[in-house]
Amino acid sequence: MQLEKSIIEETNHQQQAAHQRKFNFVAEDIKGLDTILKKLGDFNIAIPSWALGTGGTRFGRFSGGGEPRSLEEKIEDVGLIHALNRSSNSISLHIPWDIPKNADAIKAHAAQFGLHFDAVNSNTFQDQATQELSYKYGSLHHVDKAVRKQAIAHNIEVIKYGVELDSKALSVWLSDGSNFPGQLNMRGAFERTLESLQEIYEALPADWKVWVEYKPYEPNFYSTTIGDWGQSYLLSSKLGIKAQTLVDLGHHLGSTNIEQIVTLLLMEGKLAGFHFNDSKYGDDDLTVGSINPYQLFLIFNELVEGMDARGMNHATAIGWMIDASHNVKDPIEDLIQSVEAIKIAYAQALLVDVTALKQAQQDNDVVKAQEILQHAYRTDVRPLLAEARLRAGGALDPLALYRAQAVRNQLIKERGAKAVSTGL
Ligand code: RM4
Ligand code: MN
Ligand code: MN
């Protein structure tokens, strides 16, 4: 289904006076307001094709109904989100969960909604019915060369799909690791992973990147072969300029200072981008900003400062993606919330008085420095986001409009209550 433009306009019209009041209140104190609104308007976050259906735990999955039954329907769902928030203009595909059988038709379908294709993701963490050899003991690090070859071939095939869709990056996440001490020679595993990645790297087109994700644990694991940012950085450094490190916010041990990792990767030109989500205990894949929005702000504070220092375009220089799982919420609602949370943190980071902060740092004025950051963090920037959306033709309040239009009920009518989508 598609949302009529006129419905968005009418609803905005009804909310206009209330919005204007809130907007004027916050806008009055903001320096460079138009530049900030322009940056917010340009800033888009890719939606993962694997998170448009209901996710599950290891024990169960409770579908909410109306899930997209095909790649085309997934694209339509992202189209809905983008029509509402004008901030989600691309989709990231996971292969083989979403194989684009006819690339031209899929591209044309996406273009109808103003969408393009972000990074393509390979999957060697599950066995497919059609595959010859198993990934039970790993893929790119496997002790058996034949398994490694199969996993390399899969990644090269994913690049091929991506090229047809005009993607520009391959994202690699491995569940390779060991379950018990002694099972694996960790140095050997790392070396084999590097060799395999080198072969994949060779297959990258000139204007492509490979993004290497890391993660320290999985349930029932003792070690993961790309366990932390250092290991990913080592791989991407050895691979070359087209390789970078992808930071999934959920892939850190508790209380890790992620903002420090991010700023150093950025400094070295090795920050590929993000898989945004939030977590309390582990890789919980919760809605962005639902647990620790201050950390998200601190990450964006480092990003804005670091990108400006290197003259980078905020909207395009880095891969901005969501990677979350929606187990009890409507996936579309959850994604709308996540995009909003990311843009709130970005907007707050744009408000930081950088000159004053630098001076406070120079003076070792710790109190002042904290005040400057928290002043930005405590500003209610939601009216700024709403204004940027309004100017881009989106909804002043995307979530309220989605609910008022009873979109999910319409999707259930169209697709059925038992539709199950591929993905998490
Ligand atoms: C992993 C990792 C990957 C994602 C899979 C589904 O934990 O975050 O990025 O592709 O989950
Ligand atoms: Mn991820
Ligand atoms: Mn993850």
Coordinates of C-alpha atoms and ligand atoms in Angstrom, one line a residue:
M1 CA 0.0 0.0 0.0
Q2 CA 1.0 3.6 -0.5
L3 CA 0.0 6.7 1.6
E4 CA -1.6 9.4 -0.3
K5 CA 0.4 12.7 -0.2
S6 CA -2.8 14.6 0.4
I7 CA -3.4 12.7 3.7
I8 CA 0.0 13.7 4.9
E9 CA -0.6 17.3 3.9
E10 CA -4.1 17.5 5.5
T11 CA -2.8 16.0 8.8
N12 CA 0.2 18.4 8.8
H13 CA -2.2 21.3 8.3
Q14 CA -4.2 20.3 11.3
Q15 CA -1.1 20.1 13.4
Q16 CA 0.6 23.2 12.0
A17 CA -0.3 25.8 14.7
A18 CA 0.8 23.6 17.5
H19 CA 4.0 22.7 15.7
Q20 CA 4.8 26.3 14.9
R21 CA 4.5 27.3 18.6
K22 CA 7.0 24.6 19.7
F23 CA 9.3 25.3 16.8
N24 CA 9.5 29.0 17.4
F25 CA 10.3 28.4 21.1
V26 CA 13.3 26.2 20.4
A27 CA 14.4 27.9 17.1
E28 CA 14.8 31.3 18.7
D29 CA 18.0 30.3 20.6
I30 CA 19.7 28.3 17.8
K31 CA 22.6 29.7 15.8
G32 CA 22.8 28.7 12.1
L33 CA 19.2 27.3 12.2
D34 CA 18.9 27.0 8.4
T35 CA 22.1 25.1 8.1
I36 CA 21.0 22.7 10.8
L37 CA 17.6 22.2 9.2
K38 CA 19.3 21.5 5.9
K39 CA 21.7 19.0 7.4
L40 CA 18.7 17.2 9.1
G41 CA 16.9 17.2 5.8
D42 CA 19.8 15.5 4.1
F43 CA 20.4 12.9 6.7
N44 CA 18.9 9.5 5.9
I45 CA 19.3 6.1 7.6
A46 CA 19.1 2.8 5.7
I47 CA 16.5 0.3 6.7
P48 CA 17.5 -3.4 6.9
S49 CA 15.4 -5.8 4.7
W50 CA 15.8 -8.4 7.5
A51 CA 14.0 -6.4 10.1
L52 CA 10.6 -5.7 8.5
G53 CA 9.1 -8.8 9.9
T54 CA 8.8 -9.9 13.5
G55 CA 12.0 -11.0 15.2
G56 CA 12.3 -13.7 17.7
T57 CA 14.3 -15.0 20.6
R58 CA 16.0 -18.4 20.6
F59 CA 12.7 -19.7 22.0
G60 CA 10.0 -18.3 19.8
R61 CA 8.6 -15.8 17.3
F62 CA 5.2 -14.1 17.7
S63 CA 4.2 -12.6 14.4
G64 CA 2.2 -9.4 14.5
G65 CA 0.6 -10.0 11.1
G66 CA 0.7 -8.3 7.7
E67 CA 4.5 -9.0 7.4
P68 CA 5.9 -8.5 3.9
R69 CA 5.9 -11.7 1.9
S70 CA 8.4 -10.7 -0.7
L71 CA 11.2 -8.3 -1.4
E72 CA 8.7 -6.1 -3.3
E73 CA 6.6 -5.9 -0.2
K74 CA 9.6 -5.1 2.0
I75 CA 10.4 -2.3 -0.3
E76 CA 6.8 -1.0 0.0
D77 CA 7.2 -1.0 3.8
V78 CA 10.4 1.0 3.6
G79 CA 8.5 3.3 1.1
L80 CA 5.8 3.8 3.8
I81 CA 8.4 4.8 6.4
H82 CA 10.2 7.1 4.0
A83 CA 6.9 8.8 2.9
L84 CA 6.2 9.5 6.6
N85 CA 9.7 10.6 7.7
R86 CA 11.6 11.5 4.5
S87 CA 14.6 10.1 6.3
S88 CA 14.8 6.5 5.1
N89 CA 15.6 6.6 1.4
S90 CA 17.5 3.3 1.1
I91 CA 17.2 -0.4 2.0
S92 CA 20.0 -2.8 2.9
L93 CA 19.6 -6.4 1.6
H94 CA 20.7 -9.6 3.2
I95 CA 21.4 -12.4 0.8
P96 CA 20.0 -15.1 0.5
W97 CA 17.1 -13.9 2.7
D98 CA 16.3 -11.4 -0.1
I99 CA 17.5 -12.4 -3.5
P100 CA 16.7 -9.8 -6.2
K101 CA 15.6 -12.1 -9.0
N102 CA 15.1 -9.3 -11.5
A103 CA 17.4 -6.4 -10.6
D104 CA 16.0 -3.9 -13.0
A105 CA 12.4 -4.5 -12.0
I106 CA 13.4 -4.3 -8.3
K107 CA 15.3 -1.1 -8.8
A108 CA 12.4 0.4 -10.7
H109 CA 10.0 -0.7 -7.9
A110 CA 12.2 0.9 -5.3
A111 CA 12.6 4.1 -7.3
Q112 CA 8.8 4.6 -7.3
F113 CA 9.2 5.2 -3.6
G114 CA 12.3 7.3 -3.9
L115 CA 14.5 4.5 -2.6
H116 CA 17.9 3.1 -3.6
F117 CA 20.0 0.2 -2.3
D118 CA 22.5 0.5 0.5
A119 CA 25.1 -2.1 1.4
V120 CA 24.5 -5.7 0.6
N121 CA 25.1 -8.2 3.4
S122 CA 26.3 -11.8 3.1
N123 CA 25.2 -14.7 5.2
T124 CA 27.5 -17.5 6.1
F125 CA 26.1 -17.9 9.6
Q126 CA 23.3 -20.2 8.5
D127 CA 23.3 -23.3 6.3
Q128 CA 21.0 -23.0 3.3
A129 CA 19.1 -26.1 2.0
T130 CA 20.9 -25.8 -1.3
Q131 CA 24.4 -25.5 -0.1
E132 CA 26.9 -28.4 -0.2
L133 CA 29.1 -27.9 2.8
S134 CA 28.1 -26.8 6.3
Y135 CA 29.1 -23.7 8.3
K136 CA 28.8 -25.5 11.6
Y137 CA 32.4 -24.9 12.3
G138 CA 32.7 -21.6 10.6
S139 CA 33.0 -20.2 7.1
L140 CA 35.8 -17.8 6.1
H141 CA 38.0 -19.2 8.9
H142 CA 37.1 -22.9 8.4
V143 CA 39.9 -25.4 8.7
D144 CA 38.7 -27.0 5.5
K145 CA 39.6 -25.1 2.4
A146 CA 36.6 -26.3 0.5
V147 CA 34.3 -24.7 3.0
R148 CA 36.2 -21.4 2.8
K149 CA 36.0 -21.5 -0.9
Q150 CA 32.2 -21.9 -0.7
A151 CA 31.9 -19.0 1.7
I152 CA 34.1 -16.8 -0.5
A153 CA 32.1 -17.7 -3.6
H154 CA 28.9 -16.7 -1.7
N155 CA 30.4 -13.3 -0.8
I156 CA 31.4 -12.7 -4.4
E157 CA 27.9 -13.7 -5.5
V158 CA 26.5 -11.1 -3.1
I159 CA 28.8 -8.4 -4.6
K160 CA 27.3 -9.4 -8.0
Y161 CA 23.8 -8.9 -6.8
G162 CA 24.8 -5.6 -5.3
V163 CA 26.4 -4.4 -8.5
E164 CA 23.1 -5.0 -10.3
L165 CA 21.3 -2.9 -7.7
D166 CA 23.9 -0.1 -7.7
S167 CA 25.0 -0.8 -4.1
K168 CA 28.5 0.3 -3.3
A169 CA 29.4 -1.9 -0.3
L170 CA 29.5 -5.5 0.9
S171 CA 28.9 -5.9 4.6
V172 CA 30.4 -9.0 6.2
W173 CA 29.4 -10.3 9.6
L174 CA 30.8 -13.7 10.6
S175 CA 29.6 -16.0 13.4
D176 CA 32.9 -17.8 13.0
G177 CA 34.4 -18.6 16.3
S178 CA 34.9 -21.4 18.8
N179 CA 32.6 -22.9 21.4
F180 CA 35.2 -24.2 23.8
P181 CA 38.8 -23.5 24.7
G182 CA 41.2 -25.6 22.6
Q183 CA 38.8 -26.1 19.8
L184 CA 40.5 -23.6 17.5
N185 CA 43.9 -22.2 16.9
M186 CA 43.0 -18.6 17.2
R187 CA 46.0 -17.3 15.2
G188 CA 45.3 -19.8 12.4
A189 CA 41.6 -18.8 12.3
F190 CA 42.5 -15.1 12.0
E191 CA 45.0 -15.8 9.2
R192 CA 42.6 -17.9 7.3
T193 CA 39.9 -15.2 7.7
L194 CA 42.3 -12.6 6.3
E195 CA 43.2 -14.9 3.3
S196 CA 39.5 -15.4 2.6
L197 CA 38.7 -11.7 2.9
Q198 CA 41.6 -11.0 0.6
E199 CA 40.0 -13.1 -2.2
I200 CA 36.7 -11.3 -1.6
Y201 CA 38.5 -7.9 -1.6
E202 CA 40.0 -8.8 -5.0
A203 CA 36.5 -9.2 -6.4
L204 CA 35.4 -5.7 -5.3
P205 CA 34.6 -3.2 -8.1
A206 CA 36.8 -0.1 -8.1
D207 CA 34.2 2.1 -6.4
W208 CA 33.2 -0.5 -3.8
K209 CA 34.0 -1.0 -0.1
V210 CA 34.0 -4.0 2.1
W211 CA 32.7 -3.4 5.7
V212 CA 34.0 -5.8 8.3
E213 CA 31.7 -6.1 11.3
Y214 CA 32.9 -7.4 14.7
K215 CA 31.2 -9.0 17.7
P216 CA 32.6 -10.4 20.9
Y217 CA 30.2 -13.2 21.6
E218 CA 27.2 -15.3 20.7
P219 CA 25.3 -17.6 23.1
N220 CA 27.3 -20.9 23.5
F221 CA 30.5 -19.3 22.3
Y222 CA 34.0 -19.1 23.8
S223 CA 35.6 -16.9 21.1
T224 CA 34.6 -15.1 17.9
T225 CA 37.2 -14.8 15.2
I226 CA 36.5 -11.1 14.6
G227 CA 35.8 -10.3 18.2
D228 CA 36.4 -6.6 18.6
W229 CA 37.2 -3.4 16.7
G230 CA 41.0 -4.0 17.0
Q231 CA 40.7 -7.3 15.2
S232 CA 38.4 -5.8 12.5
Y233 CA 40.8 -2.8 12.2
L234 CA 43.7 -5.2 11.8
L235 CA 41.9 -7.0 9.0
S236 CA 40.8 -3.9 7.2
S237 CA 44.2 -2.3 7.5
K238 CA 45.9 -5.4 6.0
L239 CA 43.2 -5.6 3.3
G240 CA 43.6 -2.1 2.0
I241 CA 41.9 1.2 1.4
K242 CA 38.6 -0.3 0.3
A243 CA 38.2 -2.1 3.6
Q244 CA 36.8 -0.5 6.7
T245 CA 35.3 -1.4 10.1
L246 CA 31.6 -1.5 10.7
V247 CA 30.4 -0.6 14.2
D248 CA 27.2 -2.4 15.4
L249 CA 26.3 -0.7 18.6
G250 CA 25.1 -3.9 20.2
H251 CA 28.4 -5.7 19.5
H252 CA 30.3 -4.5 22.6
L253 CA 30.8 -5.7 26.1
G254 CA 28.9 -3.8 28.8
S255 CA 30.0 -0.2 29.4
T256 CA 32.5 -0.1 26.6
N257 CA 33.3 3.4 25.6
I258 CA 32.0 3.2 22.0
E259 CA 32.4 6.9 21.3
Q260 CA 36.1 6.5 21.8
I261 CA 36.3 3.6 19.4
V262 CA 34.3 5.5 16.8
T263 CA 36.4 8.6 17.0
L264 CA 39.7 6.8 16.5
L265 CA 38.4 4.7 13.6
L266 CA 37.1 7.9 12.0
M267 CA 40.5 9.6 12.5
E268 CA 42.2 6.7 10.7
G269 CA 39.7 6.8 7.8
K270 CA 38.6 3.3 8.8
L271 CA 35.1 3.9 10.0
A272 CA 32.7 2.3 7.5
G273 CA 29.5 3.2 9.3
F274 CA 27.0 1.9 11.8
H275 CA 24.4 -0.7 12.5
F276 CA 22.3 1.2 15.0
N277 CA 20.3 -0.4 17.8
D278 CA 20.3 -0.3 21.6
S279 CA 21.0 -2.9 24.2
K280 CA 21.0 -3.4 27.9
Y281 CA 22.8 -6.7 28.4
G282 CA 24.1 -8.1 25.1
D283 CA 23.3 -7.9 21.4
D284 CA 19.7 -7.1 22.2
D285 CA 18.9 -5.3 19.0
L286 CA 16.4 -3.0 20.7
T287 CA 15.0 0.2 19.4
V288 CA 17.7 2.8 19.0
G289 CA 17.8 5.3 21.9
S290 CA 15.4 3.2 24.0
I291 CA 18.0 2.3 26.7
N292 CA 20.9 4.7 26.5
P293 CA 20.2 7.8 24.4
Y294 CA 23.0 9.8 26.1
Q295 CA 25.6 7.4 24.8
L296 CA 24.1 7.8 21.3
F297 CA 24.4 11.5 21.6
L298 CA 28.1 11.2 22.8
I299 CA 28.8 9.0 19.7
F300 CA 27.2 11.6 17.4
N301 CA 29.2 14.3 19.2
E302 CA 32.4 12.6 18.3
L303 CA 31.1 11.9 14.8
V304 CA 30.2 15.5 14.0
E305 CA 33.4 16.9 15.4
G306 CA 35.5 14.2 13.6
M307 CA 33.7 14.5 10.3
D308 CA 34.0 18.3 10.4
A309 CA 37.7 18.1 11.2
R310 CA 38.1 15.9 8.0
G311 CA 35.7 18.0 5.9
M312 CA 33.4 15.0 5.4
N313 CA 29.8 15.2 4.2
H314 CA 27.7 14.1 7.2
A315 CA 25.0 12.5 5.1
T316 CA 27.0 10.5 2.6
A317 CA 30.6 9.9 3.9
I318 CA 29.5 7.1 6.3
G319 CA 27.1 4.2 6.1
W320 CA 24.1 4.9 8.4
M321 CA 22.0 1.8 8.9
I322 CA 19.7 0.3 11.5
D323 CA 20.2 -3.3 12.6
A324 CA 17.5 -4.2 15.1
S325 CA 14.9 -6.8 15.8
H326 CA 11.3 -6.2 16.6
N327 CA 9.9 -8.9 18.8
V328 CA 6.8 -7.3 20.3
K329 CA 6.4 -4.1 18.5
D330 CA 5.1 -3.4 15.0
P331 CA 8.4 -3.4 13.0
I332 CA 7.4 -0.3 11.0
E333 CA 6.6 1.6 14.2
D334 CA 9.8 0.5 15.8
L335 CA 11.8 1.6 12.7
I336 CA 10.1 5.0 12.8
Q337 CA 11.1 5.4 16.4
S338 CA 14.7 4.3 15.7
V339 CA 15.1 6.8 12.8
E340 CA 13.8 9.5 15.1
A341 CA 16.1 8.6 17.9
I342 CA 19.2 8.7 15.6
K343 CA 18.2 12.1 14.2
I344 CA 17.6 13.5 17.6
A345 CA 21.1 12.5 18.7
Y346 CA 22.5 13.9 15.4
A347 CA 20.6 17.2 15.9
Q348 CA 21.7 17.6 19.5
A349 CA 25.3 17.0 18.4
L350 CA 24.9 19.7 15.8
L351 CA 24.0 22.1 18.6
V352 CA 27.2 21.6 20.6
D353 CA 29.1 24.9 20.9
V354 CA 32.4 23.5 19.5
T355 CA 34.4 26.7 20.0
A356 CA 33.3 27.0 23.6
L357 CA 34.0 23.3 24.2
K358 CA 37.5 23.5 22.8
Q359 CA 38.2 26.5 25.1
A360 CA 36.9 24.7 28.1
Q361 CA 39.1 21.7 27.3
Q362 CA 42.1 24.0 26.8
D363 CA 41.3 25.5 30.2
N364 CA 40.8 22.2 31.9
D365 CA 37.4 23.5 32.8
V366 CA 35.7 20.2 33.4
V367 CA 32.4 21.6 34.7
K368 CA 32.0 24.0 31.7
A369 CA 32.8 21.2 29.3
Q370 CA 30.1 19.0 30.8
E371 CA 27.6 21.9 30.9
I372 CA 28.2 22.5 27.2
L373 CA 27.5 18.9 26.2
Q374 CA 24.5 18.5 28.5
H375 CA 23.0 21.8 27.3
A376 CA 22.9 20.4 23.8
Y377 CA 21.7 17.0 25.0
R378 CA 18.9 18.5 27.1
T379 CA 17.5 20.6 24.3
D380 CA 14.3 19.3 22.9
V381 CA 15.1 19.1 19.2
R382 CA 12.0 17.3 18.2
P383 CA 10.4 20.4 16.7
L384 CA 13.5 20.9 14.5
L385 CA 13.2 17.4 13.2
A386 CA 9.5 17.9 12.5
E387 CA 10.3 21.2 10.7
A388 CA 12.9 19.5 8.5
R389 CA 10.4 16.7 7.7
L390 CA 7.7 19.2 6.9
R391 CA 10.0 21.0 4.5
A392 CA 10.8 17.7 2.8
G393 CA 7.2 16.7 2.4
G394 CA 7.0 14.3 5.3
A395 CA 4.6 14.0 8.2
L396 CA 5.0 16.3 11.3
D397 CA 4.2 13.3 13.4
P398 CA 5.0 10.1 11.5
L399 CA 4.0 7.6 14.2
A400 CA 0.7 9.3 15.0
L401 CA -0.2 9.4 11.3
Y402 CA 0.7 5.8 10.8
R403 CA -1.6 4.9 13.7
A404 CA -4.4 7.2 12.6
Q405 CA -4.4 5.6 9.2
A406 CA -4.5 2.1 10.7
V407 CA -1.8 1.1 8.3
R408 CA -1.1 -2.2 10.0
N409 CA -4.7 -3.3 9.7
Q410 CA -4.6 -2.5 6.0
L411 CA -1.4 -4.6 5.6
I412 CA -3.0 -7.5 7.5
K413 CA -6.0 -7.3 5.1
E414 CA -3.7 -7.3 2.1
R415 CA -1.2 -9.9 3.2
G416 CA -2.9 -11.9 5.9
A417 CA -2.5 -12.3 9.6
K418 CA -0.1 -15.2 9.2
A419 CA 2.3 -13.8 6.6
V420 CA 5.9 -14.5 7.7
S421 CA 8.8 -12.5 6.3
T422 CA 12.4 -13.7 5.8
G423 CA 15.0 -12.3 8.1
L424 CA 15.7 -12.3 11.8
Ligands
RM4_1 C1 24.3 -10.2 13.6 C2 25.0 -8.9 13.0 C3 24.7 -8.8 11.5 C4 23.3 -9.1 11.1 C5 22.9 -10.4 11.7 C6 21.5 -10.7 11.3 O1 24.3 -10.1 15.0 O2 24.6 -7.8 13.7 O3 25.0 -7.4 11.1 O4 23.4 -9.2 9.7 O5 23.0 -10.3 13.1
MN2 MN 24.9 -5.9 12.7
MN3 MN 24.0 -8.0 15.8

